[in-house]
Amino acid sequence: MAFWDDKTLAQMNTEEWESLCDGCGKCCLNKLIDDETEELYYTNAACQLLDNKTGHCQNYEQRFSFVPSCTKVTVDNVESLTWLPDSCAYRRLFMGRALPTWHPLRTGSKEAMILSGMSVAGKVTCETKIRDIEDHIVLWPMKDVE
């Protein structure tokens, strides 16, 4: 069986933990929370380090130096990161769900993830080019498919 089926998140080593990330880039999108309703809204405004063509961080290893507000997903904080999309492997496994069929650990590549529309690649604008972020609210990051 695959390690993600055999182990809890807390039992995974660093390499296994990092491989859970499918690289969709949704966590790198700016999000808004309505002050009155506390409803979460995703935008297509991406972190300045996100490459629009690939949907990957251009400086993953040093991202905290460039973007101090970047959040590292850990076993200790995954429960509190309610802004992670339902398609996120960390969130799915934490909630007792399986990895989706399109996940790179199941398919061996990111192609199925991209074809299923789960990646931000080609769908985002750099946050530094956005004037009114409210005009960039989108629904597609909330998509969660098997």
PDB file of C-alpha atoms in Angstrom, residues 7-119:
ATOM      1  CA  LYS A   7       0.521   6.431   7.867  1.00  0.00           C
ATOM      2  CA  THR A   8      -1.093   9.319   9.647  1.00  0.00           C
ATOM      3  CA  LEU A   9       0.118  12.806   8.758  1.00  0.00           C
ATOM      4  CA  ALA A  10       2.100  12.865  12.010  1.00  0.00           C
ATOM      5  CA  GLN A  11       3.903   9.619  11.099  1.00  0.00           C
ATOM      6  CA  MET A  12       5.170  10.879   7.742  1.00  0.00           C
ATOM      7  CA  ASN A  13       8.785  11.858   7.252  1.00  0.00           C
ATOM      8  CA  THR A  14       9.752  15.146   5.591  1.00  0.00           C
ATOM      9  CA  GLU A  15      10.062  13.629   2.110  1.00  0.00           C
ATOM     10  CA  GLU A  16       6.650  11.962   2.335  1.00  0.00           C
ATOM     11  CA  TRP A  17       5.058  15.131   3.727  1.00  0.00           C
ATOM     12  CA  GLU A  18       6.468  17.312   0.950  1.00  0.00           C
ATOM     13  CA  SER A  19       5.387  14.821  -1.738  1.00  0.00           C
ATOM     14  CA  LEU A  20       1.767  15.162  -0.612  1.00  0.00           C
ATOM     15  CA  CYS A  21       1.698  18.655  -2.084  1.00  0.00           C
ATOM     16  CA  ASP A  22       0.323  18.285  -5.596  1.00  0.00           C
ATOM     17  CA  GLY A  23       1.715  21.676  -6.632  1.00  0.00           C
ATOM     18  CA  CYS A  24      -1.663  23.084  -7.651  1.00  0.00           C
ATOM     19  CA  GLY A  25      -0.767  26.561  -6.345  1.00  0.00           C
ATOM     20  CA  LYS A  26      -4.187  27.273  -4.832  1.00  0.00           C
ATOM     21  CA  CYS A  27      -2.667  27.997  -1.442  1.00  0.00           C
ATOM     22  CA  CYS A  28      -0.640  30.769  -3.131  1.00  0.00           C
ATOM     23  CA  LEU A  29      -3.772  32.686  -4.125  1.00  0.00           C
ATOM     24  CA  ASN A  30      -4.831  35.749  -2.178  1.00  0.00           C
ATOM     25  CA  LYS A  31      -8.000  35.146  -0.237  1.00  0.00           C
ATOM     26  CA  LEU A  32     -10.541  37.507   1.253  1.00  0.00           C
ATOM     27  CA  ILE A  33     -12.699  37.001   4.313  1.00  0.00           C
ATOM     28  CA  ASP A  34     -15.956  38.908   4.650  1.00  0.00           C
ATOM     29  CA  ASP A  35     -15.796  40.814   7.963  1.00  0.00           C
ATOM     30  CA  GLU A  36     -19.500  40.333   8.640  1.00  0.00           C
ATOM     31  CA  THR A  37     -20.101  36.739   7.518  1.00  0.00           C
ATOM     32  CA  GLU A  38     -16.530  35.388   7.801  1.00  0.00           C
ATOM     33  CA  GLU A  39     -17.096  33.742   4.408  1.00  0.00           C
ATOM     34  CA  LEU A  40     -13.896  32.891   2.524  1.00  0.00           C
ATOM     35  CA  TYR A  41     -13.376  34.041  -1.062  1.00  0.00           C
ATOM     36  CA  TYR A  42     -10.566  32.987  -3.358  1.00  0.00           C
ATOM     37  CA  THR A  43      -9.121  35.372  -5.905  1.00  0.00           C
ATOM     38  CA  ASN A  44      -7.018  34.807  -9.010  1.00  0.00           C
ATOM     39  CA  ALA A  45      -4.432  37.203  -7.563  1.00  0.00           C
ATOM     40  CA  ALA A  46      -1.378  35.057  -6.945  1.00  0.00           C
ATOM     41  CA  CYS A  47       1.659  35.520  -4.758  1.00  0.00           C
ATOM     42  CA  GLN A  48       4.415  37.456  -6.473  1.00  0.00           C
ATOM     43  CA  LEU A  49       6.609  34.326  -6.428  1.00  0.00           C
ATOM     44  CA  LEU A  50       4.109  32.141  -8.283  1.00  0.00           C
ATOM     45  CA  ASP A  51       4.902  31.388 -11.922  1.00  0.00           C
ATOM     46  CA  ASN A  52       1.643  31.791 -13.864  1.00  0.00           C
ATOM     47  CA  LYS A  53       2.683  29.348 -16.589  1.00  0.00           C
ATOM     48  CA  THR A  54       3.632  26.450 -14.311  1.00  0.00           C
ATOM     49  CA  GLY A  55       1.671  27.262 -11.164  1.00  0.00           C
ATOM     50  CA  HIS A  56       4.812  26.677  -9.068  1.00  0.00           C
ATOM     51  CA  CYS A  57       6.703  28.878  -6.656  1.00  0.00           C
ATOM     52  CA  GLN A  58       9.731  30.407  -8.350  1.00  0.00           C
ATOM     53  CA  ASN A  59      11.752  30.338  -5.126  1.00  0.00           C
ATOM     54  CA  TYR A  60      10.211  27.673  -2.905  1.00  0.00           C
ATOM     55  CA  GLU A  61      13.270  27.076  -0.718  1.00  0.00           C
ATOM     56  CA  GLN A  62      13.661  30.786   0.158  1.00  0.00           C
ATOM     57  CA  ARG A  63      10.007  31.868  -0.075  1.00  0.00           C
ATOM     58  CA  PHE A  64       9.836  33.029   3.553  1.00  0.00           C
ATOM     59  CA  SER A  65      12.686  35.490   2.948  1.00  0.00           C
ATOM     60  CA  PHE A  66      10.741  37.118   0.112  1.00  0.00           C
ATOM     61  CA  VAL A  67       7.206  36.632   1.444  1.00  0.00           C
ATOM     62  CA  PRO A  68       7.279  36.582   5.260  1.00  0.00           C
ATOM     63  CA  SER A  69       3.503  36.053   5.367  1.00  0.00           C
ATOM     64  CA  CYS A  70       3.791  32.784   3.440  1.00  0.00           C
ATOM     65  CA  THR A  71       2.401  29.933   5.522  1.00  0.00           C
ATOM     66  CA  LYS A  72       4.173  26.622   5.886  1.00  0.00           C
ATOM     67  CA  VAL A  73       1.659  23.792   6.139  1.00  0.00           C
ATOM     68  CA  THR A  74       2.616  21.466   8.982  1.00  0.00           C
ATOM     69  CA  VAL A  75       1.036  18.629  10.884  1.00  0.00           C
ATOM     70  CA  ASP A  76       0.603  21.058  13.781  1.00  0.00           C
ATOM     71  CA  ASN A  77      -1.287  23.735  11.839  1.00  0.00           C
ATOM     72  CA  VAL A  78      -3.156  21.860   9.101  1.00  0.00           C
ATOM     73  CA  GLU A  79      -6.334  21.734  11.182  1.00  0.00           C
ATOM     74  CA  SER A  80      -6.372  25.508  11.674  1.00  0.00           C
ATOM     75  CA  LEU A  81      -5.696  26.350   8.011  1.00  0.00           C
ATOM     76  CA  THR A  82      -9.350  26.426   7.055  1.00  0.00           C
ATOM     77  CA  TRP A  83      -8.498  28.411   3.915  1.00  0.00           C
ATOM     78  CA  LEU A  84      -6.810  25.394   2.334  1.00  0.00           C
ATOM     79  CA  PRO A  85      -9.018  24.194  -0.518  1.00  0.00           C
ATOM     80  CA  ASP A  86     -10.934  20.938  -0.103  1.00  0.00           C
ATOM     81  CA  SER A  87      -8.832  19.514  -2.955  1.00  0.00           C
ATOM     82  CA  CYS A  88      -5.617  19.931  -0.938  1.00  0.00           C
ATOM     83  CA  ALA A  89      -4.024  16.568  -0.085  1.00  0.00           C
ATOM     84  CA  TYR A  90      -3.102  17.710   3.420  1.00  0.00           C
ATOM     85  CA  ARG A  91      -6.681  18.788   4.084  1.00  0.00           C
ATOM     86  CA  ARG A  92      -8.159  15.671   2.464  1.00  0.00           C
ATOM     87  CA  LEU A  93      -6.010  13.273   4.500  1.00  0.00           C
ATOM     88  CA  PHE A  94      -6.583  15.260   7.695  1.00  0.00           C
ATOM     89  CA  MET A  95     -10.332  14.954   7.098  1.00  0.00           C
ATOM     90  CA  GLY A  96     -10.064  11.196   6.503  1.00  0.00           C
ATOM     91  CA  ARG A  97     -10.494  11.405   2.739  1.00  0.00           C
ATOM     92  CA  ALA A  98      -8.362   9.651   0.132  1.00  0.00           C
ATOM     93  CA  LEU A  99      -6.031  11.277  -2.347  1.00  0.00           C
ATOM     94  CA  PRO A 100      -7.927  12.008  -5.559  1.00  0.00           C
ATOM     95  CA  THR A 101      -7.335   9.955  -8.701  1.00  0.00           C
ATOM     96  CA  TRP A 102      -5.620  12.915 -10.404  1.00  0.00           C
ATOM     97  CA  HIS A 103      -3.017  13.410  -7.645  1.00  0.00           C
ATOM     98  CA  PRO A 104       0.597  13.179  -8.899  1.00  0.00           C
ATOM     99  CA  LEU A 105       1.417  10.500  -6.313  1.00  0.00           C
ATOM    100  CA  ARG A 106      -1.227   8.287  -7.946  1.00  0.00           C
ATOM    101  CA  THR A 107      -0.539   9.172 -11.586  1.00  0.00           C
ATOM    102  CA  GLY A 108       3.211   9.755 -11.556  1.00  0.00           C
ATOM    103  CA  SER A 109       2.936  13.220 -13.114  1.00  0.00           C
ATOM    104  CA  LYS A 110       1.130  16.538 -12.781  1.00  0.00           C
ATOM    105  CA  GLU A 111      -0.604  16.163 -16.159  1.00  0.00           C
ATOM    106  CA  ALA A 112      -3.828  14.647 -14.773  1.00  0.00           C
ATOM    107  CA  MET A 113      -4.031  17.413 -12.166  1.00  0.00           C
ATOM    108  CA  ILE A 114      -3.697  20.077 -14.834  1.00  0.00           C
ATOM    109  CA  LEU A 115      -6.178  18.357 -17.178  1.00  0.00           C
ATOM    110  CA  SER A 116      -8.725  18.079 -14.365  1.00  0.00           C
ATOM    111  CA  GLY A 117      -8.532  21.854 -13.849  1.00  0.00           C
ATOM    112  CA  MET A 118      -7.022  21.629 -10.379  1.00  0.00           C
ATOM    113  CA  SER A 119      -3.901  23.719 -11.101  1.00  0.00           C
TER     114      SER A 119
END
